[in-house]
Each structure stands twice: as C-alpha cells, then as structure tokens.
Amino acid sequence: MKPSRLIQGGTVVTPTAMYKADVLIQGEQIQAIGTDLAPHPSAEVVDATGLLVLPGVIDAHAHIVLDTGIYKTPDDWLTESRAASFGGVTTVVDFATQFPGQSLEEAVAARLEETRPSTIDYGLHVMITDLPPGQEDALGVLPELGTTSIKLYTTYRPNYYADDATLLRLMEAAGRYGLVTLVHCENDAIVTAATEALVTAGKTSLRYHGAARPMLAEEEAAARVLLLAEAVQAPVVIAHNSSPRTSAMVAAAREQGQLAFSETTPQYLILDASLYEGSEPWRYILQPPLRAPEARKGLWELVVAGQIDMLITDHCDYTQAQKLEHDDFRKTPGGLPGLETLLPLIATYGVAAGHIDWMDLVRMLAENPAQIYGMWPRKGALLPGSDADLVLYDPAGEDTINAEKLHTLAGYTPYEGLRVQGRVVATLRRGEFLVREGEFLAEAGSGQFLHRQPMEFES
Ligand SMILES: [Zn+2]
C-alpha cells in the first residue's frame, strides 16, 4: 500500500476558483479533492487550517549549474533544488546546452548527468548553438528525448548568437517537430554600439550596465523574432520581458492567432534601474538589465490585464565574490539568484499589493508554464490524477528577505531587506514532503526528469 496523506482544512487555489477543501494524496498523485473524503485509516492527516493549498510552482526558465563557456556558476543541483524546495518550486525547466561539436543527444545526456542530485522534477530546454544549414532535422530527435523546447539568442557573440537566417530556419524546423522556441531578445548591434560608446567615454563601471543594453534593443529583437516566427508558423516564447512594450507585442501577436507567449520576472516587476545609481550596483547585473520605474509599472498593468503568460526567475547562482570581482559591466557575469524568492515576492508584490489574486498567481506560476511546455495536467494542476505537487502557504505574517536565511550558494540576494507577506509552510513533490516547517526532508536524487509532450497545433 502506497502511503497516503489527507491535506485537511486548507483553501485550495486553482486558476478559476478558491474554496475550502481537503486534498487526498495516494502515493505520488492526487486522488481526490473535496469535503467528504474517506481516506484509508492509515493515511497521515496534515492540518492545513488557515493555509492556502497551491499547486507546486513551476519555474519554466532557470539556469542551475550554468556554464556559458566564459563563466560558470559554482552551484549544483542539490543546493539549488533545495533552495527551490524552500520556495515552493517543485518543477523547473532548465537548459541543456549544446556545446560546439556536440550532438543534441550528447548535450541532453551530459546535462542529465549533472541533474541527478535534484530533489525537484525538471524538464530541459535545449540551447542550440551548432546546427549549420542542412542539419535542422537533427531537431527531430528532441520529441523522443522529451525535450520539447529549444532556446536561441539574438545576442552574445561568439558562443550563443544566432543571426536572423539561423533564427528563421531553426524556428521553422522546431515548429515542424512541435517544439516551442524560447528566444532571448536583445538586438546585438544596438547593445554592441551602446557598449562601445560607454567604453569610449570611460564609463565601464557597473553603474553603466543598464545604459549598455537599451530597452529598444529588446523591443526591436522581440518584434523581429515575432515576425520571423509568424512567417514559419512556429510557436515562440519571448524570454524575460523587461519592457511592457515587448509583452504587449506578444499579446497582440497572439490576438492575431500566432502561438506566441511571454514571460517576465520578479526582478523587472519589483526592482528598477535607479538601483544602478546606488552604492551596490553589483547586486543587479543581469541581461536584459533593470529598467526605469515606468517600465516596471507598465509590466504590472499587463500582468493585471492577463497579458503576461508566465512568471519565471531566470535563476543564475553566481556568487557575491564573482559579482564583485570586477567593477566593469563587460566582465561581470549576468544573472541573479531567485528560485527561493519567486513565490513569496509574487504573493507580496502581486497579491498582497492588490494587483492580482491568488488564482492569477497560480495561473502564471503553474498552469500556464505546464500547458505551454507540454507538462499539463500531470504538472501545474490540482486535479485527480495530477502529480501531488503542493505548496502549503500561510498568507499571514511578515518576514524580511535576508541572504543569510536563504539556501543558495550565491551569498546575496537582489531583494535584500525587502518585506514579504506570508511564508511557505510546506512543499510536497509527488506526495512527499520536500520541506516542512523549515526543515528539509527530501532525499537527494529523488527529483525526476520530465519527458514533456510536443505542442499540438495546426500548421
Ligand atoms: Zn535565461
């Protein structure tokens, strides 16, 4: 008999309803949700009175153990999945990088060696860096591998950059195989020119990081990628929108029938470019950079209007030492830690602030990423038969974000000192407690690779 648990007396939150109900878990799955459930006498009863019962958070864009070929984060899949568990994240979609000369099978296999210690479930986007013309059909192996999305970049020479012709032919092939293409959009020439102008003026300290990567660079690249994707009828996700105009373009494209989706992050919703003028710009080095307060407000308006599909972290666990090594934005690795703070930040600056409700939160943090990336309804849903990935969240009480209390290796957080409303009381993944009342209970290696489904759409 598999262990069963009854989560009793909580408020269940789905994208369309919030209601008092018990959740009966049998083994790894949800068996039933209701008020008159009769569990097996041996079932463990978990009192969830006063707590919200949310689906486990899916972070559909994270970089655990990131090796760009230039920089490497010193974390591992146990430390980061542990941090994620404390933050209510039960699934990530991370990346397998195709290094030059590697086949896609080799890239995925190599990544699956690194992910082994994970305590949370994970899927992989495949970063394509080396598929010359004529070799596009190599993408056909990805549905068999369960890695049904690819990642491309419009910037970062020489390791990741894809020119327009490359974007077009790889998105076309990806679409044929039901793969979603996630694109990092920044116009490379605009970023290069802005950077060179700053260098000429002797302005290379970290406070100029934002100026080196103008918002127009993102907007132009996003517009172009949307146009290219439309031309070849390829499903596309425009990565980490820092500009509301980017998200609005994606929403408009979808209204016209295009399979286009957007994502943004807590950093663009909560932080802004004034922080580069302060005494600690090193905390905020990421690409795209933080924007003006008006952009932050504009992004919230689109979140409120339901026009942003996913909230993700773009988590990168570079350490404080790596960030402080050079006061030069050209040499400092970009990317911020965020797995553990995603849910509390959106709960606070989204829900408690009155911008969105809990149902919106679970739509953007669970249902949408599961549906867009071929994991629904196994993941991202509180339904009978779904994996029993749950977060018990206490919406009462306040805390302050402090790096010393967090569990990543980074040793810092861009949200240091920010107030958060409520806390994660427990995280369950496939019926097992990962975290309960601040205690980490998961077994290393208990996370599973998710074999995701290709997207079904009419071509
Ligand atoms: Zn990223």
CSV table of C-alpha atoms and ligand atoms in Angstrom, one decimal:
chain,number,residue,atom,x,y,z
A,1,MET,CA,0.0,0.0,0.0
A,2,LYS,CA,1.5,3.3,-1.1
A,3,PRO,CA,1.5,6.0,1.7
A,4,SER,CA,-1.5,8.3,1.6
A,5,ARG,CA,-2.0,11.7,3.0
A,6,LEU,CA,-5.0,13.9,3.6
A,7,ILE,CA,-4.3,17.6,3.5
A,8,GLN,CA,-7.2,18.8,5.6
A,9,GLY,CA,-8.9,22.2,6.1
A,10,GLY,CA,-7.0,24.4,3.7
A,11,THR,CA,-8.1,26.6,0.9
A,12,VAL,CA,-7.5,25.1,-2.5
A,13,VAL,CA,-6.4,27.6,-5.2
A,14,THR,CA,-6.9,26.8,-8.9
A,15,PRO,CA,-6.8,29.3,-11.8
A,16,THR,CA,-10.6,29.6,-11.7
A,17,ALA,CA,-11.6,29.1,-8.0
A,18,MET,CA,-10.6,29.3,-4.4
A,19,TYR,CA,-12.5,27.0,-2.0
A,20,LYS,CA,-12.2,25.2,1.3
A,21,ALA,CA,-11.5,21.5,0.5
A,22,ASP,CA,-9.3,18.6,1.5
A,23,VAL,CA,-6.8,17.0,-0.8
A,24,LEU,CA,-6.4,13.3,-0.7
A,25,ILE,CA,-3.0,12.1,-1.9
A,26,GLN,CA,-2.4,8.4,-2.8
A,27,GLY,CA,1.2,7.6,-3.5
A,28,GLU,CA,2.5,10.2,-5.9
A,29,GLN,CA,-0.8,11.5,-7.2
A,30,ILE,CA,-3.8,13.5,-6.1
A,31,GLN,CA,-6.6,11.0,-5.7
A,32,ALA,CA,-9.5,13.4,-4.8
A,33,ILE,CA,-10.3,16.9,-3.8
A,34,GLY,CA,-13.5,17.5,-1.8
A,35,THR,CA,-15.0,17.8,1.6
A,36,ASP,CA,-16.3,14.3,2.4
A,37,LEU,CA,-13.2,12.3,1.5
A,38,ALA,CA,-12.8,8.9,3.3
A,39,PRO,CA,-9.0,8.3,3.4
A,40,HIS,CA,-7.6,4.9,4.3
A,41,PRO,CA,-7.3,4.7,8.1
A,42,SER,CA,-3.5,4.6,7.8
A,43,ALA,CA,-3.5,8.0,5.9
A,44,GLU,CA,-1.5,10.8,7.6
A,45,VAL,CA,-3.7,13.7,8.2
A,46,VAL,CA,-2.0,17.1,7.7
A,47,ASP,CA,-3.7,20.0,9.2
A,48,ALA,CA,-3.9,22.9,6.7
A,49,THR,CA,-6.3,25.1,8.6
A,50,GLY,CA,-5.7,28.7,7.7
A,51,LEU,CA,-3.3,27.8,4.9
A,52,LEU,CA,-3.6,28.1,1.1
A,53,VAL,CA,-3.1,24.9,-0.9
A,54,LEU,CA,-1.4,26.0,-4.1
A,55,PRO,CA,-0.1,23.8,-7.0
A,56,GLY,CA,3.7,23.4,-6.8
A,57,VAL,CA,5.3,26.3,-8.5
A,58,ILE,CA,6.9,25.7,-11.9
A,59,ASP,CA,9.8,27.9,-12.8
A,60,ALA,CA,10.0,27.5,-16.5
A,61,HIS,CA,13.2,29.3,-17.0
A,62,ALA,CA,16.1,28.7,-14.6
A,63,HIS,CA,19.8,28.1,-15.0
A,64,ILE,CA,21.2,25.7,-12.4
A,65,VAL,CA,24.9,24.9,-12.9
A,66,LEU,CA,25.3,27.4,-15.8
A,67,ASP,CA,28.4,27.1,-17.8
A,68,THR,CA,28.4,29.7,-20.5
A,69,GLY,CA,31.9,28.8,-21.8
A,70,ILE,CA,33.1,32.1,-20.2
A,71,TYR,CA,31.6,32.0,-16.7
A,72,LYS,CA,30.4,29.1,-14.5
A,73,THR,CA,28.1,29.2,-11.5
A,74,PRO,CA,29.6,27.1,-8.6
A,75,ASP,CA,26.3,25.6,-7.5
A,76,ASP,CA,25.0,22.1,-8.0
A,77,TRP,CA,21.6,20.5,-8.5
A,78,LEU,CA,21.2,19.6,-4.8
A,79,THR,CA,21.9,23.1,-3.5
A,80,GLU,CA,19.6,24.7,-6.0
A,81,SER,CA,16.8,22.2,-5.9
A,82,ARG,CA,16.9,22.5,-2.1
A,83,ALA,CA,16.6,26.3,-2.3
A,84,ALA,CA,13.7,25.8,-4.8
A,85,SER,CA,12.0,23.4,-2.4
A,86,PHE,CA,12.1,26.1,0.4
A,87,GLY,CA,10.5,28.5,-2.1
A,88,GLY,CA,7.6,26.2,-3.1
A,89,VAL,CA,9.1,25.4,-6.5
A,90,THR,CA,8.6,21.7,-7.3
A,91,THR,CA,9.4,21.8,-11.0
A,92,VAL,CA,12.0,23.7,-13.1
A,93,VAL,CA,12.5,23.8,-16.8
A,94,ASP,CA,16.2,24.3,-17.1
A,95,PHE,CA,18.6,24.0,-20.0
A,96,ALA,CA,20.8,21.5,-21.8
A,97,THR,CA,23.5,23.5,-23.7
A,98,GLN,CA,24.7,22.1,-27.0
A,99,PHE,CA,28.4,22.9,-26.8
A,100,PRO,CA,30.2,23.2,-30.2
A,101,GLY,CA,30.7,19.8,-31.8
A,102,GLN,CA,28.1,18.0,-29.6
A,103,SER,CA,25.1,16.3,-31.0
A,104,LEU,CA,21.8,17.1,-29.3
A,105,GLU,CA,21.6,13.6,-27.8
A,106,GLU,CA,25.1,14.2,-26.3
A,107,ALA,CA,24.1,17.6,-24.9
A,108,VAL,CA,21.0,16.2,-23.2
A,109,ALA,CA,22.8,13.1,-21.9
A,110,ALA,CA,25.6,15.3,-20.4
A,111,ARG,CA,23.1,17.5,-18.7
A,112,LEU,CA,21.2,14.6,-17.3
A,113,GLU,CA,24.4,13.5,-15.5
A,114,GLU,CA,24.5,16.9,-13.8
A,115,THR,CA,20.8,17.0,-12.8
A,116,ARG,CA,20.9,13.6,-10.9
A,117,PRO,CA,21.0,15.0,-7.4
A,118,SER,CA,17.9,17.1,-7.9
A,119,THR,CA,15.1,16.9,-5.3
A,120,ILE,CA,12.6,18.6,-7.6
A,121,ASP,CA,11.3,17.4,-11.0
A,122,TYR,CA,12.8,19.0,-14.1
A,123,GLY,CA,12.5,19.4,-17.8
A,124,LEU,CA,15.1,20.7,-20.2
A,125,HIS,CA,15.1,23.3,-22.9
A,126,VAL,CA,17.9,22.6,-25.4
A,127,MET,CA,20.1,25.5,-26.3
A,128,ILE,CA,21.0,25.1,-29.9
A,129,THR,CA,24.5,26.6,-30.7
A,130,ASP,CA,25.8,24.4,-33.6
A,131,LEU,CA,23.3,23.3,-36.3
A,132,PRO,CA,24.6,24.6,-39.6
A,133,PRO,CA,22.3,24.9,-42.7
A,134,GLY,CA,21.1,21.5,-43.8
A,135,GLN,CA,21.3,19.9,-40.4
A,136,GLU,CA,18.0,21.3,-39.0
A,137,ASP,CA,16.3,17.9,-39.0
A,138,ALA,CA,18.6,17.0,-36.1
A,139,LEU,CA,15.9,18.7,-34.0
A,140,GLY,CA,13.7,15.7,-34.8
A,141,VAL,CA,15.3,13.7,-32.0
A,142,LEU,CA,14.1,16.1,-29.3
A,143,PRO,CA,10.5,14.9,-29.0
A,144,GLU,CA,11.8,11.4,-28.5
A,145,LEU,CA,14.1,12.7,-25.7
A,146,GLY,CA,11.2,14.5,-24.1
A,147,THR,CA,12.9,17.9,-24.5
A,148,THR,CA,10.2,19.7,-26.5
A,149,SER,CA,11.6,23.2,-26.5
A,150,ILE,CA,14.7,24.9,-27.8
A,151,LYS,CA,16.5,28.2,-26.8
A,152,LEU,CA,18.0,30.7,-29.2
A,153,TYR,CA,19.7,34.0,-28.6
A,154,THR,CA,19.8,37.2,-30.7
A,155,THR,CA,22.9,38.3,-28.9
A,156,TYR,CA,26.0,37.1,-27.0
A,157,ARG,CA,28.8,36.6,-29.6
A,158,PRO,CA,30.5,34.3,-30.1
A,159,ASN,CA,29.0,31.4,-28.2
A,160,TYR,CA,25.2,31.8,-28.4
A,161,TYR,CA,24.4,34.4,-31.1
A,162,ALA,CA,22.1,33.4,-33.9
A,163,ASP,CA,21.6,35.6,-36.9
A,164,ASP,CA,18.2,36.2,-38.5
A,165,ALA,CA,18.6,33.5,-41.1
A,166,THR,CA,19.6,31.0,-38.4
A,167,LEU,CA,16.6,32.0,-36.3
A,168,LEU,CA,14.3,31.6,-39.2
A,169,ARG,CA,15.5,28.1,-40.3
A,170,LEU,CA,15.7,26.7,-36.7
A,171,MET,CA,12.3,28.1,-35.7
A,172,GLU,CA,10.8,26.6,-38.9
A,173,ALA,CA,12.3,23.2,-38.2
A,174,ALA,CA,11.3,23.4,-34.5
A,175,GLY,CA,7.7,24.1,-35.4
A,176,ARG,CA,7.6,21.1,-37.7
A,177,TYR,CA,8.5,18.9,-34.8
A,178,GLY,CA,6.1,20.5,-32.3
A,179,LEU,CA,8.9,22.2,-30.4
A,180,VAL,CA,8.5,25.6,-28.8
A,181,THR,CA,11.3,28.1,-29.4
A,182,LEU,CA,12.3,30.3,-26.4
A,183,VAL,CA,14.3,33.3,-27.6
A,184,HIS,CA,16.4,35.8,-25.6
A,185,CYS,CA,15.7,39.0,-27.5
A,186,GLU,CA,18.2,41.9,-27.5
A,187,ASN,CA,19.4,43.5,-30.7
A,188,ASP,CA,23.1,42.6,-30.8
A,189,ALA,CA,24.2,45.6,-32.9
A,190,ILE,CA,22.4,48.1,-30.6
A,191,VAL,CA,23.9,46.6,-27.5
A,192,THR,CA,27.4,46.5,-29.0
A,193,ALA,CA,27.2,50.1,-30.2
A,194,ALA,CA,25.9,51.3,-26.8
A,195,THR,CA,28.6,49.4,-25.0
A,196,GLU,CA,31.3,50.8,-27.3
A,197,ALA,CA,30.1,54.3,-26.8
A,198,LEU,CA,30.3,53.9,-23.0
A,199,VAL,CA,33.8,52.3,-23.3
A,200,THR,CA,35.0,55.3,-25.4
A,201,ALA,CA,33.7,57.6,-22.7
A,202,GLY,CA,35.5,55.6,-20.0
A,203,LYS,CA,32.2,54.6,-18.5
A,204,THR,CA,32.6,50.8,-17.8
A,205,SER,CA,31.8,50.6,-14.1
A,206,LEU,CA,28.8,48.5,-13.0
A,207,ARG,CA,26.6,51.6,-12.7
A,208,TYR,CA,26.6,51.8,-16.5
A,209,HIS,CA,25.3,48.3,-17.0
A,210,GLY,CA,21.8,49.4,-17.7
A,211,ALA,CA,22.8,52.1,-20.2
A,212,ALA,CA,24.8,49.5,-22.2
A,213,ARG,CA,21.7,47.5,-23.0
A,214,PRO,CA,18.8,49.9,-24.1
A,215,MET,CA,15.2,48.8,-23.9
A,216,LEU,CA,14.9,49.4,-27.6
A,217,ALA,CA,17.3,46.6,-28.2
A,218,GLU,CA,14.9,44.2,-26.6
A,219,GLU,CA,11.8,45.6,-28.2
A,220,GLU,CA,13.3,45.6,-31.7
A,221,ALA,CA,14.6,42.0,-31.4
A,222,ALA,CA,11.3,40.8,-30.0
A,223,ALA,CA,9.4,42.4,-32.9
A,224,ARG,CA,11.7,40.8,-35.4
A,225,VAL,CA,11.5,37.4,-33.7
A,226,LEU,CA,7.7,37.5,-33.6
A,227,LEU,CA,7.7,38.4,-37.3
A,228,LEU,CA,10.1,35.5,-38.2
A,229,ALA,CA,8.2,33.1,-36.1
A,230,GLU,CA,4.9,34.1,-37.7
A,231,ALA,CA,6.4,33.7,-41.2
A,232,VAL,CA,7.3,30.0,-40.5
A,233,GLN,CA,4.3,29.4,-38.1
A,234,ALA,CA,6.5,28.4,-35.2
A,235,PRO,CA,5.4,28.6,-31.6
A,236,VAL,CA,7.6,31.1,-29.8
A,237,VAL,CA,8.2,32.3,-26.2
A,238,ILE,CA,9.8,35.8,-25.9
A,239,ALA,CA,12.1,35.4,-22.9
A,240,HIS,CA,12.2,37.5,-19.7
A,241,ASN,CA,10.4,40.7,-20.9
A,242,SER,CA,11.8,43.7,-19.3
A,243,SER,CA,9.8,46.1,-21.4
A,244,PRO,CA,6.0,46.3,-21.3
A,245,ARG,CA,6.1,47.1,-25.0
A,246,THR,CA,7.6,43.7,-25.6
A,247,SER,CA,4.8,41.9,-23.7
A,248,ALA,CA,2.2,44.0,-25.4
A,249,MET,CA,3.6,43.0,-28.8
A,250,VAL,CA,3.4,39.3,-27.8
A,251,ALA,CA,-0.2,39.7,-26.6
A,252,ALA,CA,-1.1,41.5,-29.9
A,253,ALA,CA,0.5,38.7,-31.9
A,254,ARG,CA,-1.5,36.1,-30.1
A,255,GLU,CA,-4.7,38.0,-30.6
A,256,GLN,CA,-3.9,37.7,-34.3
A,257,GLY,CA,-3.7,34.0,-33.9
A,258,GLN,CA,0.0,33.5,-33.5
A,259,LEU,CA,1.3,30.9,-31.0
A,260,ALA,CA,3.3,33.5,-29.1
A,261,PHE,CA,3.8,33.6,-25.3
A,262,SER,CA,5.6,36.0,-22.9
A,263,GLU,CA,7.3,35.7,-19.6
A,264,THR,CA,8.6,38.2,-17.1
A,265,THR,CA,10.4,38.0,-13.8
A,266,PRO,CA,10.2,39.4,-10.2
A,267,GLN,CA,13.3,41.5,-10.9
A,268,TYR,CA,11.6,43.5,-13.7
A,269,LEU,CA,8.4,43.8,-11.6
A,270,ILE,CA,9.9,44.8,-8.3
A,271,LEU,CA,13.3,46.4,-8.9
A,272,ASP,CA,14.3,49.3,-11.2
A,273,ALA,CA,17.3,51.0,-12.8
A,274,SER,CA,17.6,53.6,-10.0
A,275,LEU,CA,19.5,50.8,-8.2
A,276,TYR,CA,22.4,51.2,-10.6
A,277,GLU,CA,22.9,54.7,-9.2
A,278,GLY,CA,23.1,53.4,-5.7
A,279,SER,CA,26.1,52.0,-3.7
A,280,GLU,CA,25.6,48.3,-4.7
A,281,PRO,CA,25.0,48.1,-8.4
A,282,TRP,CA,26.8,44.6,-8.4
A,283,ARG,CA,23.6,43.1,-7.0
A,284,TYR,CA,21.6,43.9,-10.2
A,285,ILE,CA,23.8,42.7,-13.1
A,286,LEU,CA,21.6,40.8,-15.4
A,287,GLN,CA,20.5,40.8,-19.1
A,288,PRO,CA,18.3,42.5,-20.0
A,289,PRO,CA,19.0,45.0,-17.2
A,290,LEU,CA,16.6,46.6,-14.8
A,291,ARG,CA,14.5,49.4,-16.4
A,292,ALA,CA,13.0,52.7,-15.4
A,293,PRO,CA,10.2,52.7,-12.9
A,294,GLU,CA,7.6,53.5,-15.7
A,295,ALA,CA,8.5,50.2,-17.3
A,296,ARG,CA,8.0,48.3,-14.1
A,297,LYS,CA,4.6,49.9,-13.7
A,298,GLY,CA,3.7,49.1,-17.3
A,299,LEU,CA,4.6,45.4,-16.8
A,300,TRP,CA,2.3,45.2,-13.8
A,301,GLU,CA,-0.5,46.7,-15.9
A,302,LEU,CA,0.0,43.9,-18.4
A,303,VAL,CA,0.2,41.2,-15.6
A,304,VAL,CA,-3.1,42.6,-14.2
A,305,ALA,CA,-4.7,42.5,-17.7
A,306,GLY,CA,-3.7,38.8,-18.0
A,307,GLN,CA,-1.4,39.6,-20.9
A,308,ILE,CA,1.8,38.1,-19.5
A,309,ASP,CA,1.7,34.3,-19.6
A,310,MET,CA,4.4,33.2,-17.2
A,311,LEU,CA,6.4,34.4,-14.3
A,312,ILE,CA,9.9,32.9,-14.2
A,313,THR,CA,13.2,33.6,-12.4
A,314,ASP,CA,16.0,33.2,-14.9
A,315,HIS,CA,17.8,32.0,-11.8
A,316,CYS,CA,21.7,32.1,-12.1
A,317,ASP,CA,23.6,31.4,-8.9
A,318,TYR,CA,26.8,33.4,-9.5
A,319,THR,CA,28.3,34.2,-6.1
A,320,GLN,CA,28.8,37.6,-4.5
A,321,ALA,CA,32.5,37.1,-5.0
A,322,GLN,CA,32.1,36.6,-8.7
A,323,LYS,CA,29.9,39.7,-8.9
A,324,LEU,CA,32.4,41.8,-7.1
A,325,GLU,CA,35.5,40.6,-8.9
A,326,HIS,CA,35.5,43.4,-11.4
A,327,ASP,CA,33.8,46.9,-11.4
A,328,ASP,CA,33.3,46.5,-15.1
A,329,PHE,CA,30.0,45.6,-16.7
A,330,ARG,CA,31.8,43.9,-19.5
A,331,LYS,CA,33.5,41.4,-17.2
A,332,THR,CA,30.8,40.7,-14.6
A,333,PRO,CA,28.6,37.6,-15.2
A,334,GLY,CA,25.0,38.5,-15.6
A,335,GLY,CA,22.1,36.7,-13.8
A,336,LEU,CA,20.5,36.7,-10.4
A,337,PRO,CA,19.5,34.1,-7.9
A,338,GLY,CA,15.7,33.8,-7.5
A,339,LEU,CA,14.3,30.3,-7.1
A,340,GLU,CA,13.6,30.6,-3.4
A,341,THR,CA,12.1,34.1,-3.5
A,342,LEU,CA,9.8,33.8,-6.6
A,343,LEU,CA,6.6,32.7,-4.8
A,344,PRO,CA,6.9,35.0,-1.7
A,345,LEU,CA,7.7,38.0,-3.9
A,346,ILE,CA,4.7,37.5,-6.2
A,347,ALA,CA,2.5,36.7,-3.2
A,348,THR,CA,3.6,40.0,-1.7
A,349,TYR,CA,4.0,42.5,-4.6
A,350,GLY,CA,1.3,40.9,-6.7
A,351,VAL,CA,-1.4,39.5,-4.5
A,352,ALA,CA,-1.0,41.3,-1.1
A,353,ALA,CA,-0.4,44.6,-3.0
A,354,GLY,CA,-3.8,44.1,-4.7
A,355,HIS,CA,-2.6,43.8,-8.3
A,356,ILE,CA,-3.6,40.2,-8.8
A,357,ASP,CA,-5.4,37.5,-6.9
A,358,TRP,CA,-4.2,34.0,-5.9
A,359,MET,CA,-6.0,32.5,-8.9
A,360,ASP,CA,-4.0,34.7,-11.2
A,361,LEU,CA,-0.8,33.7,-9.3
A,362,VAL,CA,-1.3,30.0,-9.8
A,363,ARG,CA,-2.2,30.6,-13.5
A,364,MET,CA,1.1,32.3,-14.2
A,365,LEU,CA,3.3,30.2,-11.8
A,366,ALA,CA,1.8,26.8,-12.5
A,367,GLU,CA,-0.9,26.2,-15.1
A,368,ASN,CA,0.4,28.3,-18.0
A,369,PRO,CA,4.0,27.0,-17.9
A,370,ALA,CA,2.7,23.4,-17.6
A,371,GLN,CA,0.4,23.9,-20.6
A,372,ILE,CA,2.9,25.8,-22.8
A,373,TYR,CA,5.7,23.3,-22.2
A,374,GLY,CA,3.8,20.1,-22.5
A,375,MET,CA,3.5,19.0,-18.8
A,376,TRP,CA,-0.2,19.6,-18.1
A,377,PRO,CA,-2.2,18.1,-16.4
A,378,ARG,CA,0.5,16.0,-14.8
A,379,LYS,CA,2.1,19.2,-13.6
A,380,GLY,CA,0.6,22.6,-12.8
A,381,ALA,CA,-2.9,21.4,-11.8
A,382,LEU,CA,-4.7,20.4,-8.7
A,383,LEU,CA,-6.8,17.7,-10.3
A,384,PRO,CA,-7.3,14.0,-9.5
A,385,GLY,CA,-4.6,12.1,-11.3
A,386,SER,CA,-2.1,15.0,-11.3
A,387,ASP,CA,1.1,14.7,-9.5
A,388,ALA,CA,0.7,15.7,-5.9
A,389,ASP,CA,2.9,18.8,-6.1
A,390,LEU,CA,1.6,21.2,-3.5
A,391,VAL,CA,2.6,24.2,-1.5
A,392,LEU,CA,1.0,25.0,1.8
A,393,TYR,CA,1.3,28.7,2.1
A,394,ASP,CA,0.5,30.8,5.2
A,395,PRO,CA,-0.6,34.2,3.9
A,396,ALA,CA,-0.5,35.7,7.4
A,397,GLY,CA,2.6,37.2,8.9
A,398,GLU,CA,5.5,39.1,7.6
A,399,ASP,CA,9.2,38.4,7.0
A,400,THR,CA,12.2,40.2,5.6
A,401,ILE,CA,14.3,38.7,2.8
A,402,ASN,CA,17.8,38.2,4.0
A,403,ALA,CA,20.6,36.3,2.2
A,404,GLU,CA,21.7,34.5,5.4
A,405,LYS,CA,18.3,32.8,5.6
A,406,LEU,CA,18.3,31.7,2.0
A,407,HIS,CA,19.7,28.4,0.8
A,408,THR,CA,21.5,29.2,-2.5
A,409,LEU,CA,25.3,29.4,-2.7
A,410,ALA,CA,25.2,33.0,-4.1
A,411,GLY,CA,25.5,34.5,-0.6
A,412,TYR,CA,23.5,37.5,-1.7
A,413,THR,CA,20.0,38.3,-3.0
A,414,PRO,CA,18.9,41.3,-5.1
A,415,TYR,CA,15.9,41.5,-2.8
A,416,GLU,CA,17.9,42.0,0.4
A,417,GLY,CA,15.8,43.7,3.1
A,418,LEU,CA,12.5,43.6,1.2
A,419,ARG,CA,9.4,42.8,3.2
A,420,VAL,CA,7.5,39.7,2.2
A,421,GLN,CA,4.0,38.7,3.2
A,422,GLY,CA,3.4,35.1,4.3
A,423,ARG,CA,5.6,32.1,4.0
A,424,VAL,CA,5.9,28.6,2.6
A,425,VAL,CA,4.9,26.2,5.4
A,426,ALA,CA,5.4,23.0,3.4
A,427,THR,CA,6.3,21.9,-0.1
A,428,LEU,CA,5.2,18.4,-1.4
A,429,ARG,CA,6.5,16.9,-4.6
A,430,ARG,CA,4.7,13.8,-5.8
A,431,GLY,CA,3.2,13.3,-2.4
A,432,GLU,CA,6.5,13.6,-0.5
A,433,PHE,CA,7.4,16.4,1.8
A,434,LEU,CA,10.4,18.3,0.5
A,435,VAL,CA,10.2,20.9,3.2
A,436,ARG,CA,8.0,21.1,6.3
A,437,GLU,CA,8.1,23.9,8.8
A,438,GLY,CA,11.6,25.0,7.7
A,439,GLU,CA,13.1,21.5,7.7
A,440,PHE,CA,14.5,20.0,4.5
A,441,LEU,CA,13.3,16.4,4.2
A,442,ALA,CA,14.0,15.5,0.6
A,443,GLU,CA,16.3,12.8,-0.5
A,444,ALA,CA,19.0,13.8,-2.9
A,445,GLY,CA,18.2,12.4,-6.4
A,446,SER,CA,14.5,12.0,-5.7
A,447,GLY,CA,13.6,14.5,-8.5
A,448,GLN,CA,12.7,13.1,-11.8
A,449,PHE,CA,13.4,14.2,-15.4
A,450,LEU,CA,10.1,15.1,-17.1
A,451,HIS,CA,9.6,13.7,-20.5
A,452,ARG,CA,7.5,16.5,-22.0
A,453,GLN,CA,5.0,16.3,-24.9
A,454,PRO,CA,5.4,18.2,-28.1
A,455,MET,CA,3.0,21.1,-28.7
A,456,GLU,CA,-0.1,20.1,-30.7
A,457,PHE,CA,-1.1,22.8,-33.1
A,458,GLU,CA,-2.3,23.2,-36.7
A,459,SER,CA,0.5,24.0,-39.1
B,1,ZN,ZN,17.9,32.7,-19.1
